[in-house]
Amino acid sequence: MTGNIPWGWDARQASSALLAPAEMAEADRRTIASGTAGIVLMRRAGAAVARAALVLQQQKGRAGRPVLVLCGPGNNGGDGFVAAAVLRSWGVPVQLFLLAKRETLSSDAGEAADAFERAGGGTVALADVGPIRAALQETQGLVVIDALYGAGLSRPLEGLAAAVVEAINRSGCPVLAVDVPSGLDGGSGTATGAVVQADRTVTFARKKPGHLLFSGRLLCGLTDVCDIGITNETIVAVAPSVRRNGPSAWPCPLPRPRRDAHKYSRGSVLAFAGPFSMTGAIRLSAEAALRVGAGLVTVACDPSSTAALVSHLTAVMVRPLRDPAELEAALADPRLSACLVGPGAGRSETRAPALVDLVLHLAGARPALVLDADALSVFKGEPDPLFMRLKQRSDPAVLTPHAGEFRALFPDLGQIDRLSSVRTAAQRSGAIVVLKGPDTLIAAPDGRIYVNDNAPPCLATAGSGDVLAGLVAGLLAQAVPAFEAAAMAVYIHGAAGAQCGEAMTAEDLLPALPQVLAGQLPE
């Protein structure tokens, strides 16, 4: 099994970076230090906002109508002043309101405000929400530019700021947000108070995690990334820890069979079944592992489940295990590459002790390991023995919990955002943690994270997670490192779901996989 591959930073991989607010600030600082003035970056950003405002006007049938620009005290507000000036120069009527005292603007924002006013623009400093409400109600065909607060805001909006945001949302006017909708934490995608609901968002250099994470993804609408002159080299120097999941982000390619391949050279998976009444889950996993490229997949089971399995499986083999010696013989096979346990395993009072023993035994064994579903929940309240065993592995195991299973293992992490919680979970467990959801996160113990955004809502169906677990096992069997195997599996899973579309069931994912893998994976 190949060890962890450090993240490379060629141009394609740099394009997948997601910049936390502090990383974006550092990229700005480095760009300014290299000779590009801050006001130049602001002018480029503001011009991009103005162009996006025209696009939104066209989309909403409001071309030529007035634009209401709301500016805050920081650089976001400066971008708004530049956008207002550019729009006025193009003949677009502009109203601008400032949610700050004019003298408190930062130097670059103050310079942008001066330029706007020198060109004839008027600034209304807000003391209460009344003027905003009046403008929103009385001006027909408005488009609103929200340049109040940027991605670095980590506190709830209060007082006048919250009242202004609520007035915007109630107006029904189309909204273009600058960087992120005001009130949204760009690092986590969360909002603890009032937050703008935007139709479209313009951000700069790279997306932030909050553009992809929920509820940020819903609040941003369509997000456009605009180039303002921050180079790939600068992004690489910042070394972001989060990437958008997809082929351009991976440091190794999807495994493809060599011309001289045979089934044993493509890896072998051993998947563990539960009681006969729950064998459907492991069948989905086993077939997914086979379709993603594992050369050989075997389902190990209690003899009582044999008939239920052999009557449904063809290319997947079935191996009844009658006693511990037969388990040891199966694990000792040098051709065995990966094990999977959890789907349909069952964790009733009678089964739980044996499942705990099996999982701990596999955690200390040589093959790569995927733990899903019941193999995780069975450790509710007592995860430390599992984590201790996982940390002793030479290659990390992959855990694939949904939100409920995650809470069972990490009950104290429910009060923080998903990005922080999954990073902590990976560090604590010593494993790759795949926190499933509409914005699935894949975290490594060293702090790196992939954010996945290609999964359609139709994947929220019974058995879908069993297919995902099988995909991870099948890629691990082909010697893909655990972090990359998990990321690839999540992305392939999403692409297969998109191909199946609405009304799909988990079974539909299996025949979709060859079609997805045969072509160029969409970015």
Coordinates of N, CA and C in Angstrom, one line a residue, residues 325-503:
A325 N -10.7 -19.6 13.3 CA -9.6 -20.1 12.4 C -9.8 -19.7 11.0
E326 N -11.1 -19.9 10.5 CA -11.4 -19.5 9.1 C -11.2 -18.0 8.9
L327 N -11.6 -17.2 9.8 CA -11.3 -15.8 9.7 C -9.8 -15.5 9.5
E328 N -9.0 -16.1 10.4 CA -7.6 -15.9 10.3 C -7.0 -16.3 9.0
A329 N -7.5 -17.4 8.5 CA -7.1 -17.9 7.2 C -7.4 -16.9 6.1
A330 N -8.6 -16.4 6.1 CA -9.0 -15.4 5.1 C -8.1 -14.1 5.2
L331 N -7.8 -13.7 6.4 CA -7.0 -12.5 6.5 C -5.6 -12.7 6.2
A332 N -5.1 -13.9 6.3 CA -3.7 -14.3 6.0 C -3.4 -14.4 4.5
D333 N -4.4 -14.4 3.7 CA -4.2 -14.6 2.3 C -3.4 -13.4 1.8
P334 N -2.2 -13.6 1.2 CA -1.4 -12.4 0.8 C -2.0 -11.6 -0.3
R335 N -3.0 -12.2 -1.0 CA -3.6 -11.5 -2.1 C -4.6 -10.5 -1.6
L336 N -5.0 -10.6 -0.3 CA -6.1 -9.7 0.2 C -5.5 -8.3 0.4
S337 N -6.3 -7.3 -0.2 CA -5.8 -5.9 -0.2 C -6.6 -5.0 0.8
A338 N -7.9 -5.3 0.9 CA -8.8 -4.4 1.7 C -9.9 -5.1 2.3
C339 N -10.4 -4.6 3.5 CA -11.5 -5.2 4.1 C -12.6 -4.1 4.3
L340 N -13.8 -4.5 4.4 CA -14.9 -3.6 4.6 C -15.9 -4.3 5.6
V341 N -16.3 -3.5 6.6 CA -17.2 -4.0 7.6 C -18.2 -2.9 8.0
G342 N -19.4 -3.2 8.2 CA -20.4 -2.2 8.7 C -21.7 -2.2 8.0
P343 N -21.8 -2.2 6.6 CA -23.1 -2.2 6.0 C -23.9 -3.5 6.3
G344 N -25.0 -3.3 6.9 CA -25.9 -4.4 7.3 C -25.3 -5.3 8.3
A345 N -24.3 -4.8 9.1 CA -23.7 -5.7 10.0 C -24.6 -6.1 11.2
G346 N -25.4 -5.2 11.6 CA -26.3 -5.5 12.7 C -25.6 -5.2 14.0
R347 N -26.3 -4.5 14.9 CA -25.7 -4.2 16.2 C -26.7 -4.4 17.4
S348 N -27.5 -5.4 17.2 CA -28.4 -5.8 18.3 C -27.6 -6.2 19.5
E349 N -28.2 -6.4 20.7 CA -27.5 -6.7 21.9 C -26.8 -8.1 21.7
T350 N -27.3 -9.0 21.0 CA -26.7 -10.3 20.8 C -25.5 -10.2 19.8
R351 N -25.6 -9.2 18.8 CA -24.5 -9.2 17.8 C -23.4 -8.2 18.2
A352 N -23.7 -7.2 19.0 CA -22.8 -6.1 19.2 C -21.4 -6.5 19.7
P353 N -21.3 -7.4 20.7 CA -20.0 -7.8 21.2 C -19.1 -8.4 20.1
A354 N -19.7 -9.3 19.3 CA -18.9 -9.9 18.3 C -18.5 -8.9 17.2
L355 N -19.4 -7.9 16.9 CA -19.0 -6.9 16.0 C -17.9 -6.0 16.5
V356 N -17.9 -5.7 17.8 CA -16.8 -4.9 18.3 C -15.5 -5.7 18.2
D357 N -15.5 -6.9 18.6 CA -14.3 -7.8 18.5 C -13.8 -7.8 17.0
L358 N -14.7 -8.0 16.1 CA -14.3 -8.1 14.7 C -13.7 -6.8 14.2
V359 N -14.3 -5.7 14.5 CA -13.8 -4.4 14.1 C -12.4 -4.1 14.7
L360 N -12.2 -4.4 15.9 CA -10.9 -4.1 16.6 C -9.9 -5.1 16.0
H361 N -10.3 -6.3 15.7 CA -9.3 -7.3 15.1 C -8.9 -6.8 13.7
L362 N -9.9 -6.3 12.9 CA -9.5 -5.8 11.5 C -8.7 -4.6 11.6
A363 N -9.0 -3.7 12.6 CA -8.2 -2.5 12.7 C -6.7 -2.8 13.0
G364 N -6.4 -3.9 13.6 CA -5.0 -4.3 13.8 C -4.4 -5.2 12.8
A365 N -5.2 -5.5 11.7 CA -4.7 -6.4 10.6 C -4.1 -5.6 9.5
R366 N -3.4 -6.3 8.6 CA -2.6 -5.7 7.6 C -3.4 -5.0 6.5
P367 N -4.6 -5.6 6.0 CA -5.2 -5.0 4.8 C -5.8 -3.6 5.1
A368 N -5.9 -2.8 4.0 CA -6.6 -1.5 4.1 C -8.0 -1.8 4.7
L369 N -8.6 -0.8 5.3 CA -9.8 -1.0 6.0 C -10.8 0.2 5.8
V370 N -12.1 -0.2 5.6 CA -13.2 0.8 5.6 C -14.2 0.4 6.6
L371 N -14.6 1.3 7.5 CA -15.6 1.1 8.5 C -16.8 2.0 8.2
D372 N -17.9 1.4 8.2 CA -19.2 2.2 7.9 C -20.3 1.7 8.8
A373 N -21.3 2.5 8.9 CA -22.6 2.2 9.5 C -22.5 1.5 10.8
D374 N -23.0 0.3 11.0 CA -23.0 -0.4 12.3 C -21.6 -0.6 12.9
A375 N -20.6 -0.7 12.1 CA -19.2 -0.8 12.6 C -18.7 0.4 13.3
L376 N -19.4 1.5 13.0 CA -19.1 2.8 13.7 C -20.1 3.0 14.9
S377 N -21.4 2.8 14.7 CA -22.4 3.1 15.7 C -22.2 2.1 16.9
V378 N -21.6 0.9 16.7 CA -21.5 0.0 17.8 C -20.5 0.5 18.9
F379 N -19.7 1.5 18.5 CA -18.8 2.1 19.5 C -19.3 3.4 20.2
K380 N -20.6 3.6 20.0 CA -21.2 4.8 20.7 C -20.9 4.8 22.2
G381 N -20.4 5.9 22.6 CA -20.1 6.1 24.0 C -18.8 5.5 24.4
E382 N -18.2 4.7 23.6 CA -16.9 4.1 24.0 C -16.0 3.9 22.7
P383 N -15.6 5.1 22.1 CA -14.9 5.0 20.9 C -13.4 4.8 21.1
D384 N -12.9 5.1 22.3 CA -11.4 5.2 22.5 C -10.7 3.9 22.2
P385 N -11.2 2.7 22.5 CA -10.5 1.5 22.1 C -10.3 1.4 20.6
L386 N -11.3 1.8 19.8 CA -11.2 1.8 18.4 C -10.2 2.8 17.9
F387 N -10.2 4.0 18.5 CA -9.2 5.1 18.0 C -7.8 4.6 18.4
M388 N -7.6 4.0 19.5 CA -6.3 3.6 19.9 C -5.7 2.6 18.9
R389 N -6.6 1.7 18.5 CA -6.2 0.6 17.5 C -5.9 1.3 16.1
L390 N -6.8 2.2 15.7 CA -6.6 2.8 14.4 C -5.3 3.6 14.3
K391 N -5.0 4.3 15.4 CA -3.7 5.1 15.4 C -2.5 4.3 15.3
Q392 N -2.6 3.0 15.5 CA -1.4 2.1 15.4 C -1.2 1.6 14.0
R393 N -2.1 1.8 13.1 CA -2.0 1.3 11.8 C -0.9 2.1 11.0
S394 N -0.3 1.4 10.1 CA 0.7 2.0 9.2 C 0.1 2.9 8.2
D395 N -1.1 2.5 7.7 CA -1.9 3.2 6.7 C -3.3 3.5 7.4
P396 N -3.8 4.7 7.2 CA -5.0 5.1 7.9 C -6.2 4.3 7.4
A397 N -7.1 3.9 8.3 CA -8.4 3.4 7.8 C -9.3 4.5 7.4
V398 N -10.4 4.1 6.7 CA -11.4 5.1 6.3 C -12.7 4.9 7.0
L399 N -13.2 5.9 7.7 CA -14.5 5.9 8.3 C -15.5 6.7 7.5
T400 N -16.7 6.2 7.3 CA -17.6 6.8 6.4 C -19.0 7.1 7.1
P401 N -19.0 7.9 8.2 CA -20.2 8.1 8.9 C -21.2 9.1 8.3
H402 N -22.5 8.9 8.4 CA -23.4 10.0 8.2 C -23.5 10.8 9.5
A403 N -24.3 11.8 9.6 CA -24.3 12.7 10.7 C -24.6 12.0 12.0
G404 N -25.6 11.0 12.0 CA -25.9 10.3 13.3 C -24.8 9.4 13.7
E405 N -24.1 8.7 12.8 CA -23.0 7.9 13.2 C -21.8 8.7 13.7
F406 N -21.7 9.9 13.1 CA -20.6 10.8 13.5 C -20.8 11.3 14.9
R407 N -22.1 11.6 15.3 CA -22.4 12.0 16.6 C -22.2 10.9 17.6
A408 N -22.4 9.6 17.2 CA -22.2 8.5 18.1 C -20.7 8.4 18.5
L409 N -19.8 8.7 17.5 CA -18.3 8.6 17.8 C -17.8 9.8 18.4
F410 N -18.3 11.0 18.0 CA -17.8 12.3 18.4 C -18.9 13.2 19.0
P411 N -19.5 12.8 20.1 CA -20.6 13.5 20.6 C -20.3 15.0 21.0
D412 N -19.1 15.3 21.3 CA -18.7 16.6 21.8 C -18.4 17.6 20.6
L413 N -18.5 17.1 19.4 CA -18.1 18.0 18.2 C -19.4 18.5 17.6
G414 N -20.6 18.3 18.1 CA -21.8 18.7 17.5 C -22.0 20.2 17.6
Q415 N -21.3 20.9 18.5 CA -21.5 22.3 18.7 C -20.6 23.2 17.8
I416 N -19.8 22.6 17.0 CA -18.9 23.4 16.1 C -19.3 23.1 14.7
D417 N -18.8 23.9 13.8 CA -19.1 23.8 12.4 C -18.5 22.5 11.8
R418 N -19.1 22.1 10.7 CA -18.8 20.8 10.1 C -17.3 20.7 9.7
L419 N -16.7 21.8 9.2 CA -15.3 21.8 8.7 C -14.4 21.5 9.9
S420 N -14.7 22.3 11.0 CA -13.8 22.1 12.2 C -14.0 20.8 12.8
S421 N -15.3 20.3 12.9 CA -15.6 19.0 13.5 C -15.0 17.9 12.8
V422 N -15.0 17.8 11.5 CA -14.4 16.7 10.8 C -12.9 16.7 10.8
R423 N -12.3 17.9 10.8 CA -10.9 18.0 11.0 C -10.4 17.4 12.4
T424 N -11.2 17.8 13.4 CA -10.9 17.3 14.7 C -11.1 15.8 14.8
A425 N -12.1 15.3 14.2 CA -12.5 13.9 14.2 C -11.3 13.1 13.6
A426 N -10.8 13.5 12.5 CA -9.7 12.8 11.8 C -8.5 12.8 12.7
Q427 N -8.2 13.9 13.3 CA -7.0 14.0 14.1 C -7.2 13.1 15.4
R428 N -8.4 13.1 15.9 CA -8.6 12.3 17.1 C -8.6 10.8 16.9
S429 N -9.1 10.4 15.7 CA -9.2 9.0 15.4 C -8.0 8.4 14.7
G430 N -7.2 9.3 14.1 CA -6.1 8.8 13.3 C -6.5 8.2 12.0
A431 N -7.7 8.5 11.6 CA -8.3 7.9 10.4 C -8.7 8.9 9.4
I432 N -8.9 8.5 8.1 CA -9.6 9.4 7.1 C -11.1 9.4 7.5
V433 N -11.7 10.5 7.7 CA -13.1 10.6 8.0 C -13.9 11.2 6.9
V434 N -14.9 10.5 6.4 CA -15.8 10.9 5.3 C -17.1 11.3 6.0
L435 N -17.3 12.5 6.3 CA -18.6 13.0 6.9 C -19.6 13.2 5.8
K436 N -20.5 12.3 5.6 CA -21.4 12.3 4.5 C -22.5 13.4 4.7
G437 N -23.0 13.9 3.5 CA -24.1 14.8 3.5 C -24.1 15.5 2.2
P438 N -25.0 16.5 2.0 CA -25.0 17.2 0.7 C -23.7 18.0 0.4
D439 N -22.9 18.2 1.4 CA -21.5 18.8 1.3 C -20.5 17.9 1.9
T440 N -20.4 16.6 1.5 CA -19.6 15.6 2.1 C -18.1 16.2 2.2
L441 N -17.6 15.9 3.4 CA -16.2 16.4 3.7 C -15.3 15.1 3.9
I442 N -14.1 15.2 3.4 CA -13.1 14.1 3.5 C -11.9 14.7 4.2
A443 N -11.6 14.2 5.4 CA -10.6 14.8 6.2 C -9.5 13.8 6.5
A444 N -8.3 14.3 6.5 CA -7.1 13.5 6.9 C -6.6 13.9 8.3
P445 N -5.9 13.0 9.0 CA -5.4 13.4 10.3 C -4.4 14.6 10.3
D446 N -3.8 14.8 9.2 CA -2.8 16.0 9.1 C -3.5 17.3 8.9
G447 N -4.8 17.3 8.8 CA -5.5 18.6 8.7 C -6.1 18.9 7.3
R448 N -5.7 18.2 6.3 CA -6.1 18.4 4.9 C -7.6 18.0 4.7
I449 N -8.3 18.7 3.9 CA -9.8 18.4 3.8 C -10.1 18.6 2.3
Y450 N -10.9 17.7 1.8 CA -11.6 17.9 0.5 C -13.1 18.2 0.8
V451 N -13.6 19.2 0.1 CA -15.1 19.5 0.2 C -15.7 19.1 -1.1
N452 N -16.7 18.2 -1.1 CA -17.4 17.7 -2.3 C -18.7 18.5 -2.5
D453 N -18.9 18.8 -3.8 CA -20.1 19.6 -4.1 C -20.8 19.0 -5.4
N454 N -20.5 17.8 -5.8 CA -21.2 17.3 -7.0 C -22.3 16.3 -6.7
A455 N -22.6 16.1 -5.5 CA -23.6 15.1 -5.1 C -25.1 15.6 -5.3
P456 N -25.9 15.0 -6.1 CA -27.3 15.5 -6.2 C -28.1 15.0 -5.1
P457 N -29.2 15.6 -4.8 CA -30.1 15.2 -3.6 C -30.7 13.9 -3.8
C458 N -30.7 13.3 -5.0 CA -31.3 12.0 -5.2 C -30.5 10.9 -4.5
L459 N -29.2 11.2 -4.1 CA -28.4 10.2 -3.4 C -28.9 10.0 -2.0
A460 N -29.8 10.8 -1.5 CA -30.3 10.7 -0.2 C -31.4 9.6 -0.2
T461 N -30.9 8.3 -0.3 CA -31.8 7.2 -0.4 C -31.1 6.0 0.2
A462 N -32.0 5.0 0.7 CA -31.4 3.9 1.4 C -30.5 3.1 0.5
G463 N -29.3 2.7 1.0 CA -28.3 1.9 0.3 C -27.3 2.7 -0.4
S464 N -27.5 4.0 -0.5 CA -26.5 4.9 -1.3 C -25.2 4.9 -0.5
G465 N -25.2 5.0 0.8 CA -24.0 4.9 1.5 C -23.2 3.6 1.5
D466 N -24.0 2.5 1.3 CA -23.4 1.2 1.2 C -22.6 1.1 -0.1
V467 N -23.1 1.7 -1.2 CA -22.4 1.8 -2.5 C -21.1 2.6 -2.3
L468 N -21.2 3.7 -1.6 CA -20.0 4.6 -1.4 C -18.9 3.8 -0.6
A469 N -19.3 3.1 0.4 CA -18.3 2.3 1.2 C -17.6 1.3 0.3
G470 N -18.4 0.7 -0.6 CA -17.8 -0.3 -1.5 C -16.8 0.3 -2.5
L471 N -17.2 1.6 -2.9 CA -16.3 2.3 -3.8 C -14.9 2.6 -3.2
V472 N -15.0 3.0 -1.9 CA -13.8 3.3 -1.2 C -12.9 2.0 -1.1
A473 N -13.6 0.9 -0.7 CA -12.8 -0.4 -0.5 C -12.2 -0.8 -1.9
G474 N -13.0 -0.7 -2.9 CA -12.5 -1.1 -4.2 C -11.2 -0.3 -4.7
L475 N -11.2 1.0 -4.4 CA -10.1 1.8 -4.7 C -8.9 1.6 -3.8
L476 N -9.2 1.3 -2.5 CA -8.1 1.0 -1.6 C -7.4 -0.3 -2.1
A477 N -8.2 -1.3 -2.6 CA -7.7 -2.6 -3.0 C -6.7 -2.4 -4.2
Q478 N -6.8 -1.3 -4.9 CA -6.0 -1.0 -6.1 C -4.8 -0.2 -5.7
A479 N -4.5 -0.1 -4.4 CA -3.3 0.6 -3.8 C -3.4 2.1 -4.0
V480 N -4.7 2.7 -4.1 CA -4.8 4.1 -4.0 C -4.7 4.5 -2.5
P481 N -3.9 5.5 -2.2 CA -3.8 5.9 -0.8 C -5.2 6.3 -0.2
A482 N -5.3 6.1 1.1 CA -6.6 6.2 1.7 C -7.3 7.5 1.5
F483 N -6.6 8.6 1.7 CA -7.2 10.0 1.6 C -7.7 10.2 0.1
E484 N -6.9 9.8 -0.8 CA -7.3 10.0 -2.2 C -8.4 9.0 -2.6
A485 N -8.3 7.7 -2.1 CA -9.4 6.7 -2.4 C -10.7 7.2 -1.9
A486 N -10.7 7.8 -0.7 CA -12.0 8.3 -0.2 C -12.5 9.5 -1.0
A487 N -11.6 10.4 -1.4 CA -12.1 11.5 -2.2 C -12.6 11.1 -3.6
M488 N -11.8 10.2 -4.2 CA -12.3 9.7 -5.5 C -13.6 9.0 -5.4
A489 N -13.8 8.2 -4.4 CA -15.0 7.4 -4.2 C -16.2 8.4 -4.1
V490 N -16.0 9.4 -3.3 CA -17.1 10.4 -3.0 C -17.5 11.1 -4.3
Y491 N -16.5 11.4 -5.1 CA -16.7 12.1 -6.4 C -17.4 11.2 -7.4
I492 N -16.9 10.0 -7.5 CA -17.5 9.1 -8.5 C -19.0 8.8 -8.1
H493 N -19.2 8.6 -6.8 CA -20.5 8.4 -6.3 C -21.5 9.5 -6.7
G494 N -21.0 10.8 -6.5 CA -21.8 11.9 -6.9 C -22.1 11.9 -8.4
A495 N -21.1 11.6 -9.2 CA -21.2 11.6 -10.7 C -22.2 10.6 -11.1
A496 N -22.2 9.4 -10.5 CA -23.1 8.3 -10.8 C -24.5 8.7 -10.4
G497 N -24.7 9.4 -9.2 CA -26.0 9.8 -8.8 C -26.6 10.8 -9.8
A498 N -25.7 11.8 -10.3 CA -26.2 12.8 -11.3 C -26.6 12.1 -12.6
Q499 N -25.9 11.0 -13.0 CA -26.3 10.3 -14.2 C -27.6 9.6 -14.0
C500 N -27.9 9.1 -12.8 CA -29.1 8.3 -12.6 C -30.3 9.3 -12.5
G501 N -30.2 10.4 -11.9 CA -31.2 11.4 -11.8 C -32.3 11.0 -10.8
E502 N -33.4 11.8 -10.8 CA -34.5 11.6 -9.8 C -35.1 10.2 -10.0
A503 N -35.7 9.7 -8.9 CA -36.4 8.4 -8.9 C -35.4 7.3 -8.9

